[in-house]
Short mmCIF file of C-alpha atoms in Angstrom, two decimals:
data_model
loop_
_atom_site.label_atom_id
_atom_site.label_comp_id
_atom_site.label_asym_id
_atom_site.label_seq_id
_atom_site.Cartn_x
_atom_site.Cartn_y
_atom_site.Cartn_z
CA UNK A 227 -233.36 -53.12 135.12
CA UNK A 228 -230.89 -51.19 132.62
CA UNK A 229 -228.86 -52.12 130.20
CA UNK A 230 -227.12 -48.92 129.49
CA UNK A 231 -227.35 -46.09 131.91
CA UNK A 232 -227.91 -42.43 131.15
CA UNK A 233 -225.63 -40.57 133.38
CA UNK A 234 -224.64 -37.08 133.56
CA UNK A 235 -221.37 -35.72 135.46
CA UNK A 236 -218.95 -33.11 135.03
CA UNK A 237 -215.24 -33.58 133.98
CA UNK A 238 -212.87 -30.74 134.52
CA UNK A 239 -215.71 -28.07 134.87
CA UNK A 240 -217.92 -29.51 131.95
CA UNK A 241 -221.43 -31.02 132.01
CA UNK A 242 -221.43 -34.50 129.89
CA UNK A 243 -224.31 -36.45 129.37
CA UNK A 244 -223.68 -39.67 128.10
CA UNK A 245 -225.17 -43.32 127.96
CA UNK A 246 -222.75 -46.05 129.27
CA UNK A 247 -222.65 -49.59 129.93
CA UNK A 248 -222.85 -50.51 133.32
CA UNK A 249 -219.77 -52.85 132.73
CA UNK A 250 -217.85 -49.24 131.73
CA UNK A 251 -215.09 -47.96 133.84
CA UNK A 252 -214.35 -44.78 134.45
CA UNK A 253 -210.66 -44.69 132.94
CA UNK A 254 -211.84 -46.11 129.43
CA UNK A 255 -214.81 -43.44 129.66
CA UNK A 256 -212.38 -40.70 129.81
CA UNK A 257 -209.35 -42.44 127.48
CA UNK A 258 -211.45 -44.14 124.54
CA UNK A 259 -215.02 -42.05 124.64
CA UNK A 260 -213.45 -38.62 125.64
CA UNK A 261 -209.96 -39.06 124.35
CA UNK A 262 -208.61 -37.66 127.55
CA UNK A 263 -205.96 -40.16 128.03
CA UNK A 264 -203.86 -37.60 130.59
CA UNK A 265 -205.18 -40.80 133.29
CA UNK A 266 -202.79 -43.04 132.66
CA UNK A 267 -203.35 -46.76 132.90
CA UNK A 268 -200.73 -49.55 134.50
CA UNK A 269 -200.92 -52.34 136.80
CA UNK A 270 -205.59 -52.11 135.39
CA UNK A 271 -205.79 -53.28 139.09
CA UNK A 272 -206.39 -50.29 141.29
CA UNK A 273 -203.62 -51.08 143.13
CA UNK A 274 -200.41 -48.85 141.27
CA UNK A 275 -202.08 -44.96 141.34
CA UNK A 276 -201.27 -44.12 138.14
CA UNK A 277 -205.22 -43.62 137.32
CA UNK A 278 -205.79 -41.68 139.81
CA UNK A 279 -208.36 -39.11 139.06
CA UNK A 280 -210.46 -37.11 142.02
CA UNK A 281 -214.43 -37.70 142.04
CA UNK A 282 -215.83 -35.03 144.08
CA UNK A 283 -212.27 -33.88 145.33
CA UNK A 284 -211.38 -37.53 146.77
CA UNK A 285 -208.83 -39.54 144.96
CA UNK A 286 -210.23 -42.72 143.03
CA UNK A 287 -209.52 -45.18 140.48
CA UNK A 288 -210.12 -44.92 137.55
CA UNK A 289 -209.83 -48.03 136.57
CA UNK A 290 -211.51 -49.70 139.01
CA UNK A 291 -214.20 -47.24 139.25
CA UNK A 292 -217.61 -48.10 136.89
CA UNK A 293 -218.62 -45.10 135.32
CA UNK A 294 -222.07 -45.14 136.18
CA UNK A 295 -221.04 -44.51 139.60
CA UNK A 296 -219.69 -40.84 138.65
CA UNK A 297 -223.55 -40.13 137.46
CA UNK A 298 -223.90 -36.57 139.00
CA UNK A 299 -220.57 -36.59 140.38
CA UNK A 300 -217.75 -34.29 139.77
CA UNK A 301 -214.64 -35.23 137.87
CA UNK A 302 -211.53 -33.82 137.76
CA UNK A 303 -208.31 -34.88 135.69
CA UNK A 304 -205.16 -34.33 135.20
CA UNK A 305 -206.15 -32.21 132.09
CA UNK A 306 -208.46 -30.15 134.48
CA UNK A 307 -205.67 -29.32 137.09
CA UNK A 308 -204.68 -26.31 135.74
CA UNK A 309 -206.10 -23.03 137.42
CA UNK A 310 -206.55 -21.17 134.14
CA UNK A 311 -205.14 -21.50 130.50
CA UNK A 312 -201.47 -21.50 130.25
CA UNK A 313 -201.42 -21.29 134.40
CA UNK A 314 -200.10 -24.26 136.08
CA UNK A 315 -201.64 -25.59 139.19
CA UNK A 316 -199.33 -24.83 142.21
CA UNK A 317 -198.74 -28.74 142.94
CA UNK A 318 -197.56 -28.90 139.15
CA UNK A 319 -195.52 -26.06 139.14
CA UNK A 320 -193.70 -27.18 142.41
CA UNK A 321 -193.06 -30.94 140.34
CA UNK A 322 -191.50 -29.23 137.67
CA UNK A 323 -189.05 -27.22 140.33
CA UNK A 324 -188.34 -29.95 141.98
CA UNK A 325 -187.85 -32.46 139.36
CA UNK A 326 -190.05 -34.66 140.77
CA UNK A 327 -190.36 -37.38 137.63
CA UNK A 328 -188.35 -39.31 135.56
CA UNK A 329 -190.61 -41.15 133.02
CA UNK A 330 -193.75 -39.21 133.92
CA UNK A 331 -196.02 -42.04 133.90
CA UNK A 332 -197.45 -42.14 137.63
CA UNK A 333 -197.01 -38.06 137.54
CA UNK A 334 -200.46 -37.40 136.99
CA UNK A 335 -201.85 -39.46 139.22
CA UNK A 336 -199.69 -38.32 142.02
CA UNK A 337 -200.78 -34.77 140.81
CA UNK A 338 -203.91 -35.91 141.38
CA UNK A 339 -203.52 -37.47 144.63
CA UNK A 340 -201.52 -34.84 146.35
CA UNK A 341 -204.22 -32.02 145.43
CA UNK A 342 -206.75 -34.34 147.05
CA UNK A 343 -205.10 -34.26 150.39
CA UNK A 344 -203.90 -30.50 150.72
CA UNK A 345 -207.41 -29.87 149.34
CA UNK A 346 -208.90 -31.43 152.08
CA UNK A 347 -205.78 -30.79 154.49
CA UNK A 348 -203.74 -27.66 153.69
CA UNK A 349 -200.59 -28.63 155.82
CA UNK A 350 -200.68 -32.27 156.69
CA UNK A 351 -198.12 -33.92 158.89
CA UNK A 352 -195.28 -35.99 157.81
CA UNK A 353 -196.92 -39.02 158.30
CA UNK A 354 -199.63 -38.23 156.87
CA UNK A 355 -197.87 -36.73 153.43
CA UNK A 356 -195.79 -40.53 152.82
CA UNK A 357 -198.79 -42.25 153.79
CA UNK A 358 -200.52 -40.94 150.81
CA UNK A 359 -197.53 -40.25 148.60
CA UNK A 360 -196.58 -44.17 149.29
CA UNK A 361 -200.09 -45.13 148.18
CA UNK A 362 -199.31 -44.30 144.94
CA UNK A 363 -196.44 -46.49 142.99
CA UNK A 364 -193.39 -44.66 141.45
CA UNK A 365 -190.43 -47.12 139.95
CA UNK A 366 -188.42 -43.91 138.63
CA UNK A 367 -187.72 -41.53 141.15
CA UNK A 368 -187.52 -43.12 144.91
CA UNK A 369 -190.55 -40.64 146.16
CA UNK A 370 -188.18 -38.12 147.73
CA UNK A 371 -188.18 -35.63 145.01
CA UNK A 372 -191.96 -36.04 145.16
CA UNK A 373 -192.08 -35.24 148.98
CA UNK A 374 -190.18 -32.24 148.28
CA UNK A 375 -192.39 -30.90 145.47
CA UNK A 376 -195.40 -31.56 148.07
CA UNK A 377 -193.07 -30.05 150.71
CA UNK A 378 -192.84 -26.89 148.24
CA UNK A 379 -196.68 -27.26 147.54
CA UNK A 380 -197.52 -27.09 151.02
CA UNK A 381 -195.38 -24.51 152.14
CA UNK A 382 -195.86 -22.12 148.72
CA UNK A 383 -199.41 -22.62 149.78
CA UNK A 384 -199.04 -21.79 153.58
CA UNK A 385 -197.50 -18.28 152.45
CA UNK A 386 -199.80 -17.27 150.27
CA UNK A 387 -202.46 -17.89 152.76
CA UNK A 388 -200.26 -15.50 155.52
CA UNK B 1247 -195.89 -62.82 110.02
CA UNK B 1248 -196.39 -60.74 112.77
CA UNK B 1249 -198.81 -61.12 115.40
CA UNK B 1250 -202.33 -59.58 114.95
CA UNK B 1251 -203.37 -56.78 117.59
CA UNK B 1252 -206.29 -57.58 119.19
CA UNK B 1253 -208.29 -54.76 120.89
CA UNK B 1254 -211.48 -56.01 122.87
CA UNK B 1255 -214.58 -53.78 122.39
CA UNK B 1256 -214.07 -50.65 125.27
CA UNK B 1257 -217.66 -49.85 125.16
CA UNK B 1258 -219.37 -51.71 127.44
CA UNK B 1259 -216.21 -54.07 128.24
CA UNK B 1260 -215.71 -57.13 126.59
CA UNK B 1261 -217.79 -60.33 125.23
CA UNK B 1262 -217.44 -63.31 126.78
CA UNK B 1263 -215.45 -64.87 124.65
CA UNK B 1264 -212.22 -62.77 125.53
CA UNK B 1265 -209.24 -62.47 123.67
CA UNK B 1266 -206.40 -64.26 124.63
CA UNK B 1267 -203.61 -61.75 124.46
CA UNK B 1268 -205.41 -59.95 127.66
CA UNK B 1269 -203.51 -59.69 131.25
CA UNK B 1270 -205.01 -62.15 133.73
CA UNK B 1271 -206.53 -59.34 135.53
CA UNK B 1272 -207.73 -56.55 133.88
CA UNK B 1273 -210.66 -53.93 132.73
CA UNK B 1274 -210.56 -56.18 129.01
CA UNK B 1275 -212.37 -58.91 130.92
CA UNK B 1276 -215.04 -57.14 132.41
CA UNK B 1277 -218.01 -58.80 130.99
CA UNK B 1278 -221.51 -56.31 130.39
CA UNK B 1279 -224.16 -57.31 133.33
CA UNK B 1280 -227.78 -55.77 134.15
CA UNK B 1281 -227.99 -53.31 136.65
CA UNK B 1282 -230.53 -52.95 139.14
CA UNK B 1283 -231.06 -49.94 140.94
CA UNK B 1284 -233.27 -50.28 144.58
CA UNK B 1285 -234.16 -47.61 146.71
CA UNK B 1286 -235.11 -49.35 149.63
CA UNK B 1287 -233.98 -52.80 151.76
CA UNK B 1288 -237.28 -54.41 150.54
CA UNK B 1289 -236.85 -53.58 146.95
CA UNK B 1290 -233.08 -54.58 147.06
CA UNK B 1291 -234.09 -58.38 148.95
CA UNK B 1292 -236.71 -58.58 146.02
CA UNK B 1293 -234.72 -57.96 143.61
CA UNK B 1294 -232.09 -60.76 144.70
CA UNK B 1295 -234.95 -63.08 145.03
CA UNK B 1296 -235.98 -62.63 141.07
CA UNK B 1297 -231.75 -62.71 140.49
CA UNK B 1298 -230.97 -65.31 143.46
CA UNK B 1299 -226.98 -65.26 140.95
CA UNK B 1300 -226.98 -61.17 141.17
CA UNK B 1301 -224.48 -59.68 143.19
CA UNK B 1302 -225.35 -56.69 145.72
CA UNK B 1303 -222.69 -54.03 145.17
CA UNK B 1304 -221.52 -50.70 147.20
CA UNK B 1305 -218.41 -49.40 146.52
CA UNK B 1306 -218.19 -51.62 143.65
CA UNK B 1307 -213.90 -52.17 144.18
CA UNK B 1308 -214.06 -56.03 144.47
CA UNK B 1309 -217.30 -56.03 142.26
CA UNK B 1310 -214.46 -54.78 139.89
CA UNK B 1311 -211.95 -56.55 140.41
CA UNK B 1312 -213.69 -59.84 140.40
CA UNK B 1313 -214.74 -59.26 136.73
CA UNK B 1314 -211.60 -58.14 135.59
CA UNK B 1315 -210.31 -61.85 136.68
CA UNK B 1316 -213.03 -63.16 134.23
CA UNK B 1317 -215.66 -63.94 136.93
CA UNK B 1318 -219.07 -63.09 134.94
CA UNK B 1319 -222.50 -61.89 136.74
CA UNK B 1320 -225.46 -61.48 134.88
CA UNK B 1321 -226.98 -58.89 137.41
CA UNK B 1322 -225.49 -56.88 140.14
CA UNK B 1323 -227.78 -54.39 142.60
CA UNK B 1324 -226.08 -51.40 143.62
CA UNK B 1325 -226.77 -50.44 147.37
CA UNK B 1326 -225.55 -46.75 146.90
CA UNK B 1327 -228.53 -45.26 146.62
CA UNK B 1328 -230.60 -47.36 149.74
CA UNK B 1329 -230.37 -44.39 152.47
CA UNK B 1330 -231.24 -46.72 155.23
CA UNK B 1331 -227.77 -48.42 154.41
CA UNK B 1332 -225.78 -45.15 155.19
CA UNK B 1333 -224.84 -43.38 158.43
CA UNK B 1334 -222.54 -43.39 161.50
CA UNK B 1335 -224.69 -42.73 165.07
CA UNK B 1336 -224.94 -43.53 168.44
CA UNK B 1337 -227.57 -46.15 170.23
CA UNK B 1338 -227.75 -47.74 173.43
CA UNK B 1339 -225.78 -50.65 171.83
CA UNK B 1340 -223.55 -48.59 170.42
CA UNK B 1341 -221.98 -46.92 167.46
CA UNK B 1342 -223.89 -48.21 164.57
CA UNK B 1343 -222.28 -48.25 161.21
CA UNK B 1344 -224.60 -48.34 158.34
CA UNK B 1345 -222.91 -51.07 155.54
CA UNK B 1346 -222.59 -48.79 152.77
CA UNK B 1347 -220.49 -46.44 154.83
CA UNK B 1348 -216.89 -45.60 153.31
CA UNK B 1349 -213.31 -46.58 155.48
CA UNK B 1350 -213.27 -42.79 155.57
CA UNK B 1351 -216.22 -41.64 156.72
CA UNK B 1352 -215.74 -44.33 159.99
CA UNK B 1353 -212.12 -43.08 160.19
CA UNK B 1354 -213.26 -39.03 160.46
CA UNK B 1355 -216.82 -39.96 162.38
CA UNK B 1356 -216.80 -37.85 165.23
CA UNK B 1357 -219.37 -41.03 167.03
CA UNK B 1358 -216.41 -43.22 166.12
CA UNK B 1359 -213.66 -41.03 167.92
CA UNK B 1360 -215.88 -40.74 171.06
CA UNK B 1361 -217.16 -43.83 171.55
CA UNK B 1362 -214.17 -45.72 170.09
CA UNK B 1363 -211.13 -45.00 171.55
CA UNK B 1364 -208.31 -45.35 169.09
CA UNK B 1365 -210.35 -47.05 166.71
CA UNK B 1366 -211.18 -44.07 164.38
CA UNK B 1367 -207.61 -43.22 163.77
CA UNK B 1368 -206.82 -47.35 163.07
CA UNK B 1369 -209.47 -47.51 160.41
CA UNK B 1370 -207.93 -44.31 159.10
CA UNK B 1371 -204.93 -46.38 157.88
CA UNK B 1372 -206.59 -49.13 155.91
CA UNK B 1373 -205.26 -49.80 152.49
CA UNK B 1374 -204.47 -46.81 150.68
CA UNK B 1375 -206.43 -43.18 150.38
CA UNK B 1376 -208.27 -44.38 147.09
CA UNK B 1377 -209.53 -47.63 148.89
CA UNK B 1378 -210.62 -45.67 151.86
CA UNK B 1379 -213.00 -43.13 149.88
CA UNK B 1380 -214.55 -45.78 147.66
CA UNK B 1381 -214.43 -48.71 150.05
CA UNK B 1382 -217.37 -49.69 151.99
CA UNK B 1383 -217.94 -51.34 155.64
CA UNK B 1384 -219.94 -53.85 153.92
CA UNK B 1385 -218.15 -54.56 150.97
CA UNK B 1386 -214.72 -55.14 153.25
CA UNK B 1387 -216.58 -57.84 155.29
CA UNK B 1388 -218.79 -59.32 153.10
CA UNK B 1389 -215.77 -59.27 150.19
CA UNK B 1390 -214.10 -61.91 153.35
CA UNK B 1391 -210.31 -62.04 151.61
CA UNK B 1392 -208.04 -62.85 154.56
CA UNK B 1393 -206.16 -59.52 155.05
CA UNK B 1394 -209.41 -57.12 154.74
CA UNK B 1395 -208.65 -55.55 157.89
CA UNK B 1396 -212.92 -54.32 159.07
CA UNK B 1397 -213.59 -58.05 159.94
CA UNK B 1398 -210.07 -58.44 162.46
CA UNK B 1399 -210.83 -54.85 164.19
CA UNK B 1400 -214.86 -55.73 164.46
CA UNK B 1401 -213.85 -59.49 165.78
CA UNK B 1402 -211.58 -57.81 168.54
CA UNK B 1403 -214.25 -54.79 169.23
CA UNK B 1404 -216.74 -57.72 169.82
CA UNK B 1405 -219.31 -56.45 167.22
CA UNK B 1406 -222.68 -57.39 166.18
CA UNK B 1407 -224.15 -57.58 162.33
CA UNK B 1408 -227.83 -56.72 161.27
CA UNK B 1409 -229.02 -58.68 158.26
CA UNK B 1410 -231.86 -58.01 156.85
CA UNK B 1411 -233.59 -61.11 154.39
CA UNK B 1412 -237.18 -61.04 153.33
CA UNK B 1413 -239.11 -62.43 156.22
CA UNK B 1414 -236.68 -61.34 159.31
CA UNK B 1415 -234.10 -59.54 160.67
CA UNK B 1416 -230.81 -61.72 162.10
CA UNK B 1417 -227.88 -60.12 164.38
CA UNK B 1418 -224.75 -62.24 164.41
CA UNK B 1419 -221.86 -61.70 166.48
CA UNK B 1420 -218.66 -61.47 164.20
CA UNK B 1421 -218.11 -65.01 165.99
CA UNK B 1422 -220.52 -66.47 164.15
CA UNK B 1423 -220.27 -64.06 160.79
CA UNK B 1424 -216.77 -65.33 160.95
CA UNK B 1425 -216.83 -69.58 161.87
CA UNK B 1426 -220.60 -69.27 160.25
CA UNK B 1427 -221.02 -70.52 156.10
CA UNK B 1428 -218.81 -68.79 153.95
CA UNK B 1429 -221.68 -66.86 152.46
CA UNK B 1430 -224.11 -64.88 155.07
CA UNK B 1431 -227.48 -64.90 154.06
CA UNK B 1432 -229.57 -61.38 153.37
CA UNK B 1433 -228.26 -58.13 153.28
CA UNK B 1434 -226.02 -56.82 155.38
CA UNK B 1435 -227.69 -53.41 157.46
CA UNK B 1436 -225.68 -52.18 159.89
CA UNK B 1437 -222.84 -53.15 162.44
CA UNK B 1438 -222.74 -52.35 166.03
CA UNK B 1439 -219.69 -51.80 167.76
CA UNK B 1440 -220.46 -52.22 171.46
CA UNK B 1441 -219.11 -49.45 173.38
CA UNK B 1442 -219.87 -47.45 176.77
CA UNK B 1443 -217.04 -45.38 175.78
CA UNK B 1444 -214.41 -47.45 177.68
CA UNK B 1445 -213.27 -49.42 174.75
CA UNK B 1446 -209.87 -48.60 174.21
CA UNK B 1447 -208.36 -50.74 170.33
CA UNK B 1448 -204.74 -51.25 169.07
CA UNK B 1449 -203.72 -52.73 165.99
CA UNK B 1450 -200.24 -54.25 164.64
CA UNK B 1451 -201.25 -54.64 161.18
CA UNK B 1452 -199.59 -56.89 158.76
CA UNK B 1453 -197.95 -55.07 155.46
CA UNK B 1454 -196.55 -58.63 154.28
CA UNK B 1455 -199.06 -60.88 154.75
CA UNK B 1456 -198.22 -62.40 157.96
CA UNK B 1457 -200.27 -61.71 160.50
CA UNK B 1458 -202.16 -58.91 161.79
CA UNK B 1459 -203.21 -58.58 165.46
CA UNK B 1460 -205.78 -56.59 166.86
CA UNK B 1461 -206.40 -56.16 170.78
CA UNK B 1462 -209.15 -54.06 172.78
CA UNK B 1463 -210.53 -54.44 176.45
CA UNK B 1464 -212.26 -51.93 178.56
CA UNK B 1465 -210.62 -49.78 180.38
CA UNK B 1466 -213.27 -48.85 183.67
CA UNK B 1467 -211.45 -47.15 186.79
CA UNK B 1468 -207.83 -47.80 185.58
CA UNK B 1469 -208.98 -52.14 185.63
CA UNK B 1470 -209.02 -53.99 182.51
CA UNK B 1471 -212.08 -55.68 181.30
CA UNK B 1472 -213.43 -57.91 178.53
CA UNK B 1473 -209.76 -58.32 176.16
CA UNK B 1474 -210.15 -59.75 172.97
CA UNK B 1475 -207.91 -60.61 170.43
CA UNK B 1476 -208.33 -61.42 166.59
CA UNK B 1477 -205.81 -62.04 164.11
CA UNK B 1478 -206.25 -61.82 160.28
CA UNK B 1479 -203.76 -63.07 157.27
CA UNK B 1480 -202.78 -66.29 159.03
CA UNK B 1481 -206.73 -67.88 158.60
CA UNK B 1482 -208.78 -68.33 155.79
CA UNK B 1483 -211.07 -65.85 157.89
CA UNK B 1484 -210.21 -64.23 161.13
CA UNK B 1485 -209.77 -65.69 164.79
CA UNK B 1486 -211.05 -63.93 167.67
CA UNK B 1487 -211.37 -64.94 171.55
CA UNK B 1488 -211.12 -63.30 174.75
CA UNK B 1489 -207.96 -62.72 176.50
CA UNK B 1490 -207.66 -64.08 180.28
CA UNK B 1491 -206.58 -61.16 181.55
CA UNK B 1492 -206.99 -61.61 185.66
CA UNK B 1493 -209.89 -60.20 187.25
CA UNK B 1494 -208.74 -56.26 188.77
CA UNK B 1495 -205.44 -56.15 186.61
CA UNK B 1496 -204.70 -52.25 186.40
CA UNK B 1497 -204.23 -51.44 182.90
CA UNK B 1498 -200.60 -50.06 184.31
CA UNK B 1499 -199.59 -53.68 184.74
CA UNK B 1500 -200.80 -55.54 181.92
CA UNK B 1501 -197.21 -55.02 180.61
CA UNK B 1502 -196.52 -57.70 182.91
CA UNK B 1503 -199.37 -60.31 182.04
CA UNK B 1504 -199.00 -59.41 178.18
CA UNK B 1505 -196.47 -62.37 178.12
CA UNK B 1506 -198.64 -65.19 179.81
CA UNK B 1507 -202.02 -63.74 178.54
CA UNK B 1508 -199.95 -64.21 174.66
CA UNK B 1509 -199.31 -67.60 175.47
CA UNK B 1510 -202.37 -69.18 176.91
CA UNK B 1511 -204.64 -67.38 174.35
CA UNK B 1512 -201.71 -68.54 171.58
CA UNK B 1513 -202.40 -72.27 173.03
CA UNK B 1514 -205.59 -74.02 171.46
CA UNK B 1515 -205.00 -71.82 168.36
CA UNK B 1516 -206.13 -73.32 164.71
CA UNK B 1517 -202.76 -74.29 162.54
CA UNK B 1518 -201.87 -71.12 160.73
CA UNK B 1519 -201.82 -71.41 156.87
CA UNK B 1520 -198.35 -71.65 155.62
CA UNK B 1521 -197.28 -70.53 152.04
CA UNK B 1522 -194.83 -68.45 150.10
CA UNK B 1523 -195.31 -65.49 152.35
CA UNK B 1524 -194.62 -67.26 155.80
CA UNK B 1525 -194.33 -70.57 156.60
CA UNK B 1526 -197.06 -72.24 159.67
CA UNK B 1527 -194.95 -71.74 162.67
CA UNK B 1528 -193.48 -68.22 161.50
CA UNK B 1529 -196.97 -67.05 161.47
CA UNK B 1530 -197.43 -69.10 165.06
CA UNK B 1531 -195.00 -67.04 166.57
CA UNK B 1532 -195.78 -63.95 165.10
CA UNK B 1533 -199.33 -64.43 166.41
CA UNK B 1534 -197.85 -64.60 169.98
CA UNK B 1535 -195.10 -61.54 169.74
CA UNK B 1536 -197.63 -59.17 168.25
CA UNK B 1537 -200.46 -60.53 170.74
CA UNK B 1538 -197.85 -59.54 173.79
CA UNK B 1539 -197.32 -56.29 172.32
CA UNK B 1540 -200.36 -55.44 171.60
CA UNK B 1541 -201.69 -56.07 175.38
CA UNK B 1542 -198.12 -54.02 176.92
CA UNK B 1543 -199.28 -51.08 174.09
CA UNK B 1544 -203.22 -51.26 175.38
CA UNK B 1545 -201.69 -51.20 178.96
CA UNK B 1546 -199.43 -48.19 178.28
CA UNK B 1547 -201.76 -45.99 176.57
CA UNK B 1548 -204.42 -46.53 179.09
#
């Protein structure tokens, strides 16, 4: 039996090791204990995206997600995107070319979420792309400027591989 | 005078006595609970029996969202770490899903896409990308909302459940998961999907809340076999039967029985619920159009 658990993970390369509530989510672990509030919180229902955050690459809620779960797990934000200091992440650099937001709020997560599919499948389909894209909810923009910036993603990453 | 702020504790979640400027559903409510960690089936069943309230988790999605509605556990038992609970592979029986098993990992299971025609890539569309790689096998049937989508597909694949409680082991067919009490006892092991490898599945899912159809049969020298049909949204749980599909129908012409075959299984059907969504005989019809289809689509990619 536990009241608090002792977990360890790693957030955006870094080991933490912290005691938590089992009643904890993830999102107020990273927002409130580790003032990383880049994870944005909305609809608190796991159903809008906008907390998105990947847990051992795969896209998850964070607001749904108890923190004890993450215990040895790795986590990576939106503040952990980046591929060095003052170098954007390909997926961000293609959202600022192609204007994909408006109010910004459901950008991270989408960030998030797109990485975690070419991650795990460099040139997905159509279908596949607005399957994911549509899982996560944008009022702003109407998703097609964020198609094309994972269109540009994609294809940015396709050449560099050739 | 303005209004006061008030900002529940985020450490732990909040007390039971919760604020009242909180949403109806949200993190703010979650109240703290004990949790119990087993390693085993054994230590898990003896665990519930000292908590008989607790609540087994996996995944922990509808754990979560349940709190954050202001439901209140004292103790919950996490399955994750139980490695007898985990697992995709191949018996006699069948393909045999262990219940702590993510959407995912049935949807990319190579056992699945062998012995499962079609049935990998329909699981690969539930809910949404985050749901798939946190939600569990178990968690979607034993969470039994009306448009979870593993209890419609394992009703029409004709599938079998493993519980395990303290004294026995029990296998139900989804038949009697399904029109059994509302709360299975045990823990759920495993599922079996019955399959020789001719089991062929389609799926017109429901994005509204209407109704969602799901059809398989066996396919054996070009003849179909053993159709089934169950249908999710329009029940409080879903409805499955066999389709009367006559006996040596090519799978070329069930195009042309899909109509009849609708109807007569479409006959002695429960009342559908009506509501905001869709009223009774909306969802009555819908039932039979997507039932029709669903046989011509089995027929035509057989």
């Amino acid at each position: 039996m536990t009241e608090l658990c002792d977990i360890t993970l790693t957030i955006n390369g870094s080991a933490h090791r912290l005691s938590v509530a089992p009643s904890l989510v993830l999102a107020d672990l990273l927002r409130e204990t580790l003032g990383m509030t880049g994870t944005k919180l909305s609809c608190d229902q796991g159903v809008c995206g906008a907390c998105t955050v990947l847990i051992d690459g795969k896209p998850v809620a964070a607001c749904t997600e108890f923190a004890f779960l993450a215990d040895g797990k790795s986590v990576t934000t939106i503040e952990g995107v980046a591929t060095a200091p003052g170098e954007l992440h390909p997926i961000q650099t293609a959202f600022i070319e192609a204007a994909a937001f408006q109010c910004g709020f459901c950008t991270s997560g989408m960030i998030l979420l797109l990485k975690g599919l070419l991650d795990r499948e460099p040139d997905p389909d159509e279908a596949t792309l607005r399957q994911w894209v549509s899982s996560n909810i944008c009022r702003c923009t109407g998703y097609e400027v964020i198609l094309d910036a994972a269109r540009r993603a994609i294809k940015q990453a396709t050449v560099a591989v050739s | 005078m303005g209004l006061e702020a008030v900002m529940p504790p985020v450490l732990g979640g909040a007390a039971r006595g919760v604020p009242e400027l909180v949403g109806l559903r949200t993190r703010a409510r979650i109240a703290r609970f004990r949790l119990h960690v087993p390693a085993t089936i054994p230590e898990a069943l003896a665990m519930k029996a000292r908590y008989p309230n607790a609540w087994f988790m996996a995944g922990g999605i509808d754990v979560a969202n349940r709190l954050k509605t202001g439901a209140a556990v004292d103790d919950v038992i996490y399955l994750g770490k139980i490695a007898s609970l985990h697992g995709v592979r191949l018996s006699e029986a069948g393909a045999v899903i262990g219940s702590t098993v993510t959407h995912d990992d049935i949807a990319t299971s190579s056992v699945i896409k062998e012995a499962c025609g079609g049935l990998a890539h329909i699981w690969g569309l539930i809910a949404n990308p985050r749901i798939r790689f946190k939600g569990t096998l178990g968690g979607n049937l034993m969470a039994a909302e009306p448009g979870y989508e593993a209890a419609v597909l394992l009703a029409a694949a004709d599938a079998k459940l493993s519980f395990a409680d303290s004294t026995t082991a029990t296998i139900l067919t989804m038949d009697q998961f399904l029109t059994g009490p509302a709360a299975a006892s045990g823990l759920l092991e495993s599922v079996t999907i019955p399959n020789d490898g001719s089991r062929r599945f389609v799926y017109d899912r429901s994005l509204k809340g209407i109704a969602g159809v799901a059809v398989s049969a066996s396919i054996v020298g070009g003849k179909v076999r053993n159709a089934r049909a169950a249908v999710s949204w329009a029940y409080p749980r879903p409805v499955a039967k066999a389709v009367s599909i006559p006996e040596g129908t090519a799978a070329s012409d069930l195009d042309a029985f899909a109509g009849d075959a609708a109807a007569v299984w479409c006959r002695d059907l429960p009342v559908p619920v009506g509501d905001h969504l869709a009223s009774s005989a909306y969802r009555r019809r819908m039932i039979e159009v997507k039932l029709r289809r669903g046989l011509a689509a089995l027929g035509a990619a057989s």
